PDB file of C-alpha atoms in Angstrom:
ATOM      1  CA  MET A  21      50.965 167.823  76.552  1.00  0.00           C
ATOM      2  CA  HIS A  22      54.309 167.942  74.748  1.00  0.00           C
ATOM      3  CA  ALA A  23      55.130 165.863  71.727  1.00  0.00           C
ATOM      4  CA  SER A  24      57.163 162.695  72.121  1.00  0.00           C
ATOM      5  CA  LEU A  25      60.813 162.945  71.132  1.00  0.00           C
ATOM      6  CA  ASN A  26      60.975 159.581  69.436  1.00  0.00           C
ATOM      7  CA  ALA A  27      58.879 156.869  67.917  1.00  0.00           C
ATOM      8  CA  LYS A  28      57.205 154.269  70.139  1.00  0.00           C
ATOM      9  CA  PRO A  29      59.706 152.213  72.142  1.00  0.00           C
ATOM     10  CA  SER A  30      60.379 148.690  71.041  1.00  0.00           C
ATOM     11  CA  GLU A  31      59.530 145.744  73.239  1.00  0.00           C
ATOM     12  CA  GLU A  32      63.242 145.250  73.878  1.00  0.00           C
ATOM     13  CA  ASP A  33      63.730 148.762  75.300  1.00  0.00           C
ATOM     14  CA  PRO A  34      62.652 149.444  78.881  1.00  0.00           C
ATOM     15  CA  PRO A  35      60.654 152.727  79.101  1.00  0.00           C
ATOM     16  CA  LYS A  36      63.288 154.359  81.327  1.00  0.00           C
ATOM     17  CA  ALA A  37      66.100 153.590  78.868  1.00  0.00           C
ATOM     18  CA  THR A  38      64.013 154.952  75.980  1.00  0.00           C
ATOM     19  CA  ASN A  39      63.239 158.141  77.886  1.00  0.00           C
ATOM     20  CA  MET A  40      66.897 158.702  78.710  1.00  0.00           C
ATOM     21  CA  ARG A  41      67.881 158.168  75.080  1.00  0.00           C
ATOM     22  CA  SER A  42      65.241 160.689  74.019  1.00  0.00           C
ATOM     23  CA  LEU A  43      66.575 163.220  76.512  1.00  0.00           C
ATOM     24  CA  SER A  44      70.132 162.619  75.336  1.00  0.00           C
ATOM     25  CA  ARG A  45      69.137 163.213  71.716  1.00  0.00           C
ATOM     26  CA  ALA A  46      67.279 166.409  72.600  1.00  0.00           C
ATOM     27  CA  LEU A  47      70.313 167.765  74.432  1.00  0.00           C
ATOM     28  CA  GLU A  48      72.515 166.822  71.473  1.00  0.00           C
ATOM     29  CA  VAL A  49      70.344 168.900  69.135  1.00  0.00           C
ATOM     30  CA  TYR A  50      70.357 171.756  71.624  1.00  0.00           C
ATOM     31  CA  ALA A  51      74.157 171.633  71.911  1.00  0.00           C
ATOM     32  CA  GLU A  52      74.503 171.704  68.123  1.00  0.00           C
ATOM     33  CA  LEU A  53      72.401 174.876  68.011  1.00  0.00           C
ATOM     34  CA  GLN A  54      74.669 176.392  70.662  1.00  0.00           C
ATOM     35  CA  ARG A  55      77.731 175.718  68.511  1.00  0.00           C
ATOM     36  CA  ALA A  56      76.180 177.217  65.388  1.00  0.00           C
ATOM     37  CA  GLU A  57      77.223 180.721  64.380  1.00  0.00           C
ATOM     38  CA  ARG A  58      73.888 181.294  62.626  1.00  0.00           C
ATOM     39  CA  PRO A  59      70.348 179.814  62.501  1.00  0.00           C
ATOM     40  CA  GLN A  60      70.279 176.217  61.298  1.00  0.00           C
ATOM     41  CA  ARG A  61      67.961 174.444  58.872  1.00  0.00           C
ATOM     42  CA  LEU A  62      66.289 171.202  59.854  1.00  0.00           C
ATOM     43  CA  SER A  63      68.327 169.207  57.341  1.00  0.00           C
ATOM     44  CA  ASP A  64      71.614 170.668  58.634  1.00  0.00           C
ATOM     45  CA  LEU A  65      70.758 169.817  62.241  1.00  0.00           C
ATOM     46  CA  ALA A  66      69.681 166.292  61.355  1.00  0.00           C
ATOM     47  CA  ARG A  67      72.897 165.699  59.427  1.00  0.00           C
ATOM     48  CA  ALA A  68      75.130 167.140  62.153  1.00  0.00           C
ATOM     49  CA  CYS A  69      73.435 165.063  64.855  1.00  0.00           C
ATOM     50  CA  GLY A  70      73.171 161.871  62.787  1.00  0.00           C
ATOM     51  CA  MET A  71      69.379 161.701  63.188  1.00  0.00           C
ATOM     52  CA  SER A  72      66.478 161.318  60.809  1.00  0.00           C
ATOM     53  CA  LEU A  73      64.484 164.381  59.741  1.00  0.00           C
ATOM     54  CA  PRO A  74      61.282 163.280  61.554  1.00  0.00           C
ATOM     55  CA  THR A  75      63.147 162.613  64.822  1.00  0.00           C
ATOM     56  CA  THR A  76      64.977 165.938  64.643  1.00  0.00           C
ATOM     57  CA  LEU A  77      61.739 167.789  63.915  1.00  0.00           C
ATOM     58  CA  ARG A  78      59.967 166.198  66.878  1.00  0.00           C
ATOM     59  CA  ILE A  79      62.842 167.195  69.146  1.00  0.00           C
ATOM     60  CA  LEU A  80      62.809 170.769  67.865  1.00  0.00           C
ATOM     61  CA  ARG A  81      59.065 171.062  68.469  1.00  0.00           C
ATOM     62  CA  VAL A  82      59.449 169.957  72.083  1.00  0.00           C
ATOM     63  CA  LEU A  83      62.328 172.397  72.615  1.00  0.00           C
ATOM     64  CA  GLN A  84      60.187 175.146  71.074  1.00  0.00           C
ATOM     65  CA  ASP A  85      57.387 174.366  73.540  1.00  0.00           C
ATOM     66  CA  PHE A  86      59.788 175.125  76.390  1.00  0.00           C
ATOM     67  CA  GLY A  87      61.207 178.273  74.770  1.00  0.00           C
ATOM     68  CA  MET A  88      64.614 176.697  74.347  1.00  0.00           C
ATOM     69  CA  VAL A  89      64.464 176.968  70.552  1.00  0.00           C
ATOM     70  CA  SER A  90      62.954 179.631  68.282  1.00  0.00           C
ATOM     71  CA  GLN A  91      62.051 179.293  64.617  1.00  0.00           C
ATOM     72  CA  THR A  92      62.207 181.872  61.834  1.00  0.00           C
ATOM     73  CA  ASP A  93      60.896 180.701  58.483  1.00  0.00           C
ATOM     74  CA  LYS A  94      62.698 177.384  57.971  1.00  0.00           C
ATOM     75  CA  SER A  95      65.607 178.003  60.359  1.00  0.00           C
ATOM     76  CA  TYR A  96      66.058 177.292  64.060  1.00  0.00           C
ATOM     77  CA  ARG A  97      68.086 179.090  66.713  1.00  0.00           C
ATOM     78  CA  ILE A  98      68.494 179.164  70.496  1.00  0.00           C
ATOM     79  CA  GLY A  99      65.381 180.530  72.219  1.00  0.00           C
ATOM     80  CA  PRO A 100      64.857 183.039  75.058  1.00  0.00           C
ATOM     81  CA  ALA A 101      64.603 180.367  77.780  1.00  0.00           C
ATOM     82  CA  VAL A 102      68.404 180.203  77.787  1.00  0.00           C
ATOM     83  CA  LEU A 103      68.651 183.674  79.361  1.00  0.00           C
ATOM     84  CA  PRO A 104      67.154 182.876  82.807  1.00  0.00           C
ATOM     85  CA  ALA A 105      69.347 179.767  82.966  1.00  0.00           C
ATOM     86  CA  ALA A 106      72.442 181.783  82.030  1.00  0.00           C
ATOM     87  CA  ARG A 107      71.626 184.470  84.602  1.00  0.00           C
ATOM     88  CA  SER A 108      71.224 181.870  87.329  1.00  0.00           C
ATOM     89  CA  TYR A 109      74.550 180.271  86.411  1.00  0.00           C
ATOM     90  CA  LEU A 110      76.467 183.561  86.335  1.00  0.00           C
ATOM     91  CA  GLU A 111      74.998 184.722  89.644  1.00  0.00           C
ATOM     92  CA  ASN A 112      75.191 181.482  91.616  1.00  0.00           C
ATOM     93  CA  ASP A 113      77.890 179.182  90.264  1.00  0.00           C
ATOM     94  CA  PRO A 114      80.821 178.961  92.733  1.00  0.00           C
ATOM     95  CA  LEU A 115      83.374 178.883  89.919  1.00  0.00           C
ATOM     96  CA  VAL A 116      82.143 182.109  88.332  1.00  0.00           C
ATOM     97  CA  VAL A 117      81.516 183.967  91.588  1.00  0.00           C
ATOM     98  CA  SER A 118      84.892 183.011  93.088  1.00  0.00           C
ATOM     99  CA  SER A 119      86.831 183.862  89.936  1.00  0.00           C
ATOM    100  CA  ARG A 120      85.673 187.458  89.447  1.00  0.00           C
ATOM    101  CA  PRO A 121      87.918 189.209  92.011  1.00  0.00           C
ATOM    102  CA  ILE A 122      90.831 186.955  91.059  1.00  0.00           C
ATOM    103  CA  LEU A 123      90.533 187.775  87.357  1.00  0.00           C
ATOM    104  CA  GLN A 124      90.118 191.468  88.170  1.00  0.00           C
ATOM    105  CA  GLN A 125      93.327 191.484  90.181  1.00  0.00           C
ATOM    106  CA  LEU A 126      95.153 189.504  87.488  1.00  0.00           C
ATOM    107  CA  ALA A 127      94.091 191.920  84.750  1.00  0.00           C
ATOM    108  CA  THR A 128      95.042 194.936  86.879  1.00  0.00           C
ATOM    109  CA  GLN A 129      98.473 193.547  87.728  1.00  0.00           C
ATOM    110  CA  THR A 130      99.400 192.515  84.187  1.00  0.00           C
ATOM    111  CA  GLY A 131      97.393 194.925  82.022  1.00  0.00           C
ATOM    112  CA  LEU A 132      96.282 191.910  79.977  1.00  0.00           C
ATOM    113  CA  THR A 133      92.862 190.355  79.434  1.00  0.00           C
ATOM    114  CA  ALA A 134      92.250 187.626  82.014  1.00  0.00           C
ATOM    115  CA  SER A 135      89.841 184.806  81.165  1.00  0.00           C
ATOM    116  CA  LEU A 136      88.534 181.666  82.833  1.00  0.00           C
ATOM    117  CA  TYR A 137      87.521 178.595  80.853  1.00  0.00           C
ATOM    118  CA  THR A 138      85.846 175.375  81.931  1.00  0.00           C
ATOM    119  CA  ARG A 139      85.872 172.111  80.052  1.00  0.00           C
ATOM    120  CA  LEU A 140      82.621 170.693  78.707  1.00  0.00           C
ATOM    121  CA  GLY A 141      83.087 167.316  77.074  1.00  0.00           C
ATOM    122  CA  PHE A 142      85.642 167.764  74.306  1.00  0.00           C
ATOM    123  CA  GLU A 143      85.261 171.543  74.194  1.00  0.00           C
ATOM    124  CA  ARG A 144      85.889 174.486  76.515  1.00  0.00           C
ATOM    125  CA  ILE A 145      83.639 177.378  77.407  1.00  0.00           C
ATOM    126  CA  LEU A 146      84.491 180.939  78.374  1.00  0.00           C
ATOM    127  CA  VAL A 147      82.736 181.548  81.716  1.00  0.00           C
ATOM    128  CA  ALA A 148      84.356 184.777  82.965  1.00  0.00           C
ATOM    129  CA  ARG A 149      86.603 187.517  81.615  1.00  0.00           C
ATOM    130  CA  VAL A 150      88.075 190.872  82.646  1.00  0.00           C
ATOM    131  CA  ASP A 151      89.402 192.998  79.791  1.00  0.00           C
ATOM    132  CA  GLY A 152      92.948 194.331  79.822  1.00  0.00           C
ATOM    133  CA  GLU A 153      94.318 197.694  78.746  1.00  0.00           C
ATOM    134  CA  ALA A 154      94.495 196.767  75.048  1.00  0.00           C
ATOM    135  CA  PRO A 155      91.238 195.579  73.403  1.00  0.00           C
ATOM    136  CA  LEU A 156      91.301 192.226  71.652  1.00  0.00           C
ATOM    137  CA  ARG A 157      90.786 192.060  67.907  1.00  0.00           C
ATOM    138  CA  TYR A 158      87.862 189.681  68.040  1.00  0.00           C
ATOM    139  CA  ASP A 159      84.597 189.287  69.906  1.00  0.00           C
ATOM    140  CA  LEU A 160      84.569 186.362  72.337  1.00  0.00           C
ATOM    141  CA  PRO A 161      81.268 186.317  74.245  1.00  0.00           C
ATOM    142  CA  LEU A 162      80.709 184.426  77.477  1.00  0.00           C
ATOM    143  CA  GLY A 163      79.366 180.946  76.819  1.00  0.00           C
ATOM    144  CA  LYS A 164      81.220 180.529  73.549  1.00  0.00           C
ATOM    145  CA  ARG A 165      82.100 176.888  72.808  1.00  0.00           C
ATOM    146  CA  LEU A 166      85.727 176.538  71.735  1.00  0.00           C
ATOM    147  CA  PRO A 167      87.970 173.595  70.818  1.00  0.00           C
ATOM    148  CA  LEU A 168      90.458 172.058  73.230  1.00  0.00           C
ATOM    149  CA  THR A 169      92.955 171.596  70.402  1.00  0.00           C
ATOM    150  CA  VAL A 170      93.414 175.298  69.619  1.00  0.00           C
ATOM    151  CA  GLY A 171      94.523 178.068  71.970  1.00  0.00           C
ATOM    152  CA  ALA A 172      96.580 178.041  75.158  1.00  0.00           C
ATOM    153  CA  ALA A 173      93.576 177.680  77.468  1.00  0.00           C
ATOM    154  CA  GLY A 174      92.462 174.505  75.707  1.00  0.00           C
ATOM    155  CA  LYS A 175      95.854 172.892  75.240  1.00  0.00           C
ATOM    156  CA  ILE A 176      96.834 173.181  78.900  1.00  0.00           C
ATOM    157  CA  LEU A 177      93.776 171.107  79.829  1.00  0.00           C
ATOM    158  CA  LEU A 178      95.122 168.273  77.675  1.00  0.00           C
ATOM    159  CA  ALA A 179      98.742 168.406  78.842  1.00  0.00           C
ATOM    160  CA  ALA A 180      98.384 165.418  81.193  1.00  0.00           C
ATOM    161  CA  ALA A 181      95.646 163.569  79.322  1.00  0.00           C
ATOM    162  CA  PRO A 182      96.223 159.864  78.531  1.00  0.00           C
ATOM    163  CA  ALA A 183      96.581 158.613  74.963  1.00  0.00           C
ATOM    164  CA  ASP A 184      93.048 157.218  74.697  1.00  0.00           C
ATOM    165  CA  GLU A 185      91.549 160.546  75.742  1.00  0.00           C
ATOM    166  CA  LEU A 186      93.684 162.434  73.232  1.00  0.00           C
ATOM    167  CA  GLN A 187      92.374 160.115  70.537  1.00  0.00           C
ATOM    168  CA  GLN A 188      88.812 160.958  71.560  1.00  0.00           C
ATOM    169  CA  VAL A 189      89.624 164.681  71.561  1.00  0.00           C
ATOM    170  CA  VAL A 190      91.048 164.431  68.044  1.00  0.00           C
ATOM    171  CA  ALA A 191      87.987 162.540  66.758  1.00  0.00           C
ATOM    172  CA  ALA A 192      85.621 165.058  68.366  1.00  0.00           C
ATOM    173  CA  ALA A 193      87.563 168.054  66.984  1.00  0.00           C
ATOM    174  CA  ILE A 194      87.388 166.615  63.460  1.00  0.00           C
ATOM    175  CA  ALA A 195      83.671 165.807  63.798  1.00  0.00           C
ATOM    176  CA  ALA A 196      82.929 169.344  65.019  1.00  0.00           C
ATOM    177  CA  GLY A 197      84.903 170.909  62.168  1.00  0.00           C
ATOM    178  CA  HIS A 198      87.560 172.393  64.452  1.00  0.00           C
ATOM    179  CA  GLU A 199      90.273 170.346  62.734  1.00  0.00           C
ATOM    180  CA  ASP A 200      90.541 168.801  59.272  1.00  0.00           C
ATOM    181  CA  SER A 201      90.403 165.068  58.646  1.00  0.00           C
ATOM    182  CA  SER A 202      94.203 164.741  58.520  1.00  0.00           C
ATOM    183  CA  PHE A 203      94.611 165.857  62.148  1.00  0.00           C
ATOM    184  CA  THR A 204      96.245 163.157  64.285  1.00  0.00           C
ATOM    185  CA  VAL A 205      97.119 162.453  67.911  1.00  0.00           C
ATOM    186  CA  ASP A 206     100.781 163.034  67.083  1.00  0.00           C
ATOM    187  CA  ALA A 207      99.914 166.449  65.636  1.00  0.00           C
ATOM    188  CA  LEU A 208      98.004 167.285  68.807  1.00  0.00           C
ATOM    189  CA  ARG A 209     100.853 166.138  71.053  1.00  0.00           C
ATOM    190  CA  ALA A 210     103.227 168.395  69.121  1.00  0.00           C
ATOM    191  CA  LYS A 211     101.063 171.392  70.098  1.00  0.00           C
ATOM    192  CA  LEU A 212     100.932 170.552  73.814  1.00  0.00           C
ATOM    193  CA  PRO A 213     103.411 171.802  76.446  1.00  0.00           C
ATOM    194  CA  GLU A 214     106.569 169.760  76.880  1.00  0.00           C
ATOM    195  CA  ASP A 215     106.939 167.512  79.921  1.00  0.00           C
ATOM    196  CA  GLY A 216     107.631 169.570  83.043  1.00  0.00           C
ATOM    197  CA  VAL A 217     106.163 172.780  81.602  1.00  0.00           C
ATOM    198  CA  ASP A 218     103.040 173.845  83.502  1.00  0.00           C
ATOM    199  CA  TYR A 219     101.752 176.455  81.058  1.00  0.00           C
ATOM    200  CA  ALA A 220     100.690 176.583  77.416  1.00  0.00           C
ATOM    201  CA  TYR A 221     101.374 179.355  74.924  1.00  0.00           C
ATOM    202  CA  SER A 222      99.639 180.161  71.652  1.00  0.00           C
ATOM    203  CA  SER A 223     100.174 182.684  68.874  1.00  0.00           C
ATOM    204  CA  ASP A 224      97.836 183.246  65.914  1.00  0.00           C
ATOM    205  CA  GLU A 225      95.946 180.034  66.679  1.00  0.00           C
ATOM    206  CA  ARG A 226      92.328 181.094  67.237  1.00  0.00           C
ATOM    207  CA  ALA A 227      92.718 184.594  65.817  1.00  0.00           C
ATOM    208  CA  ILE A 228      95.470 186.274  63.833  1.00  0.00           C
ATOM    209  CA  GLY A 229      97.558 188.735  65.826  1.00  0.00           C
ATOM    210  CA  VAL A 230      96.528 187.393  69.237  1.00  0.00           C
ATOM    211  CA  LEU A 231      98.887 185.936  71.855  1.00  0.00           C
ATOM    212  CA  SER A 232      97.824 183.895  74.871  1.00  0.00           C
ATOM    213  CA  VAL A 233      99.326 182.007  77.800  1.00  0.00           C
ATOM    214  CA  ALA A 234      97.387 179.776  80.196  1.00  0.00           C
ATOM    215  CA  VAL A 235      97.743 177.550  83.244  1.00  0.00           C
ATOM    216  CA  ALA A 236      95.393 174.912  84.607  1.00  0.00           C
ATOM    217  CA  VAL A 237      93.498 175.387  87.851  1.00  0.00           C
ATOM    218  CA  PRO A 238      94.698 172.622  90.224  1.00  0.00           C
ATOM    219  CA  ASN A 239      92.150 169.877  90.768  1.00  0.00           C
ATOM    220  CA  ARG A 240      92.869 167.353  93.525  1.00  0.00           C
ATOM    221  CA  THR A 241      90.257 164.899  92.276  1.00  0.00           C
ATOM    222  CA  GLY A 242      91.837 164.264  88.882  1.00  0.00           C
ATOM    223  CA  LEU A 243      92.739 165.988  85.631  1.00  0.00           C
ATOM    224  CA  PRO A 244      92.076 169.748  85.560  1.00  0.00           C
ATOM    225  CA  THR A 245      88.809 170.987  84.069  1.00  0.00           C
ATOM    226  CA  GLU A 246      89.436 174.751  84.313  1.00  0.00           C
ATOM    227  CA  SER A 247      92.142 177.047  83.007  1.00  0.00           C
ATOM    228  CA  ILE A 248      93.020 180.724  83.392  1.00  0.00           C
ATOM    229  CA  ALA A 249      94.533 182.626  80.481  1.00  0.00           C
ATOM    230  CA  LEU A 250      96.169 185.976  79.782  1.00  0.00           C
ATOM    231  CA  THR A 251      95.561 187.298  76.276  1.00  0.00           C
ATOM    232  CA  SER A 252      96.785 190.308  74.291  1.00  0.00           C
ATOM    233  CA  PRO A 253      96.906 191.623  70.731  1.00  0.00           C
ATOM    234  CA  VAL A 254     100.400 191.184  69.319  1.00  0.00           C
ATOM    235  CA  GLU A 255     101.048 194.933  69.060  1.00  0.00           C
ATOM    236  CA  ALA A 256     100.488 195.404  72.811  1.00  0.00           C
ATOM    237  CA  ALA A 257     102.658 192.586  74.162  1.00  0.00           C
ATOM    238  CA  SER A 258     105.391 190.152  73.140  1.00  0.00           C
ATOM    239  CA  GLU A 259     105.771 186.449  73.822  1.00  0.00           C
ATOM    240  CA  ASP A 260     108.266 187.240  76.574  1.00  0.00           C
ATOM    241  CA  ALA A 261     105.885 189.749  78.144  1.00  0.00           C
ATOM    242  CA  LEU A 262     103.062 187.233  78.200  1.00  0.00           C
ATOM    243  CA  LYS A 263     105.214 184.474  79.648  1.00  0.00           C
ATOM    244  CA  ALA A 264     106.394 186.917  82.311  1.00  0.00           C
ATOM    245  CA  GLY A 265     102.828 186.817  83.579  1.00  0.00           C
ATOM    246  CA  VAL A 266     102.949 183.057  84.238  1.00  0.00           C
ATOM    247  CA  PRO A 267     103.862 183.465  87.954  1.00  0.00           C
ATOM    248  CA  GLU A 268     100.789 185.672  88.416  1.00  0.00           C
ATOM    249  CA  LEU A 269      98.724 183.100  86.547  1.00  0.00           C
ATOM    250  CA  ARG A 270      99.968 180.351  88.854  1.00  0.00           C
ATOM    251  CA  ARG A 271      99.067 182.372  91.941  1.00  0.00           C
ATOM    252  CA  ALA A 272      95.619 183.128  90.531  1.00  0.00           C
ATOM    253  CA  ALA A 273      95.013 179.461  89.707  1.00  0.00           C
ATOM    254  CA  ARG A 274      96.063 178.348  93.198  1.00  0.00           C
ATOM    255  CA  SER A 275      93.855 181.007  94.809  1.00  0.00           C
ATOM    256  CA  LEU A 276      90.853 179.920  92.785  1.00  0.00           C
ATOM    257  CA  SER A 277      91.496 176.257  93.564  1.00  0.00           C
ATOM    258  CA  SER A 278      91.641 177.038  97.283  1.00  0.00           C
ATOM    259  CA  LEU A 279      88.391 178.979  97.172  1.00  0.00           C
ATOM    260  CA  LEU A 280      86.668 176.107  95.398  1.00  0.00           C
ATOM    261  CA  GLU A 281      87.715 173.450  97.898  1.00  0.00           C
ATOM    262  CA  GLY A 282      84.651 171.842  99.414  1.00  0.00           C
ATOM    263  CA  SER A 283      82.414 172.833  96.495  1.00  0.00           C
ATOM    264  CA  VAL A 284      81.343 170.639  93.571  1.00  0.00           C
ATOM    265  CA  TYR A 285      84.542 171.708  91.786  1.00  0.00           C
TER     266      TYR A 285
END
């Protein structure tokens, strides 16, 4: 029998509501471990998640029971149970499966690295990539959590976002350490594409010497949640060369959107 995630529920809290809150807290701890670049101490996790040490420890013990978290000495990291889940996602998710031939064709036609990102809350995740002719200067593994406020692939997802959502994005980026405390909605708006421009461009934003251009994948149900990007080291392509690939990006995005019609996307 696994340990409880929280203390005994109060008389005011229905059992179902308490259970859902416990699950939400456990997933919050798990997400924080995913963001971390290195193993995390109990005190660091508790502080980042805004929880007490005892509550955080109980959550970690339950996650350890399921193999979702591993412990070395006094530090915690993601456990091996993530691998079967990742394999199932990469092999079965319609977005990933449908995008592979499209990204391959895009990379072949342009010679640039083609990547697909999906939005998760106030972050984006790299879910598929085909390398171009010139290797990038940094390692960007699949599943990496990245900010929406930095990089072409993130900014294009915010181009049509309303003011209240931009405010939430700014607050989340500051809380996650992606932006400093002086970052404002106006500063974010200044980074987004101008009205009428359907692509975003970035230079030296996430990594020095890296250029990127991205378009959103059309979504008929609302704001876009996926974007496709072309990326190159600065010595292998210019801004003009990257922007020349925008028509191919648009065609790729429309093709992917068409393939995904009728699915959960």
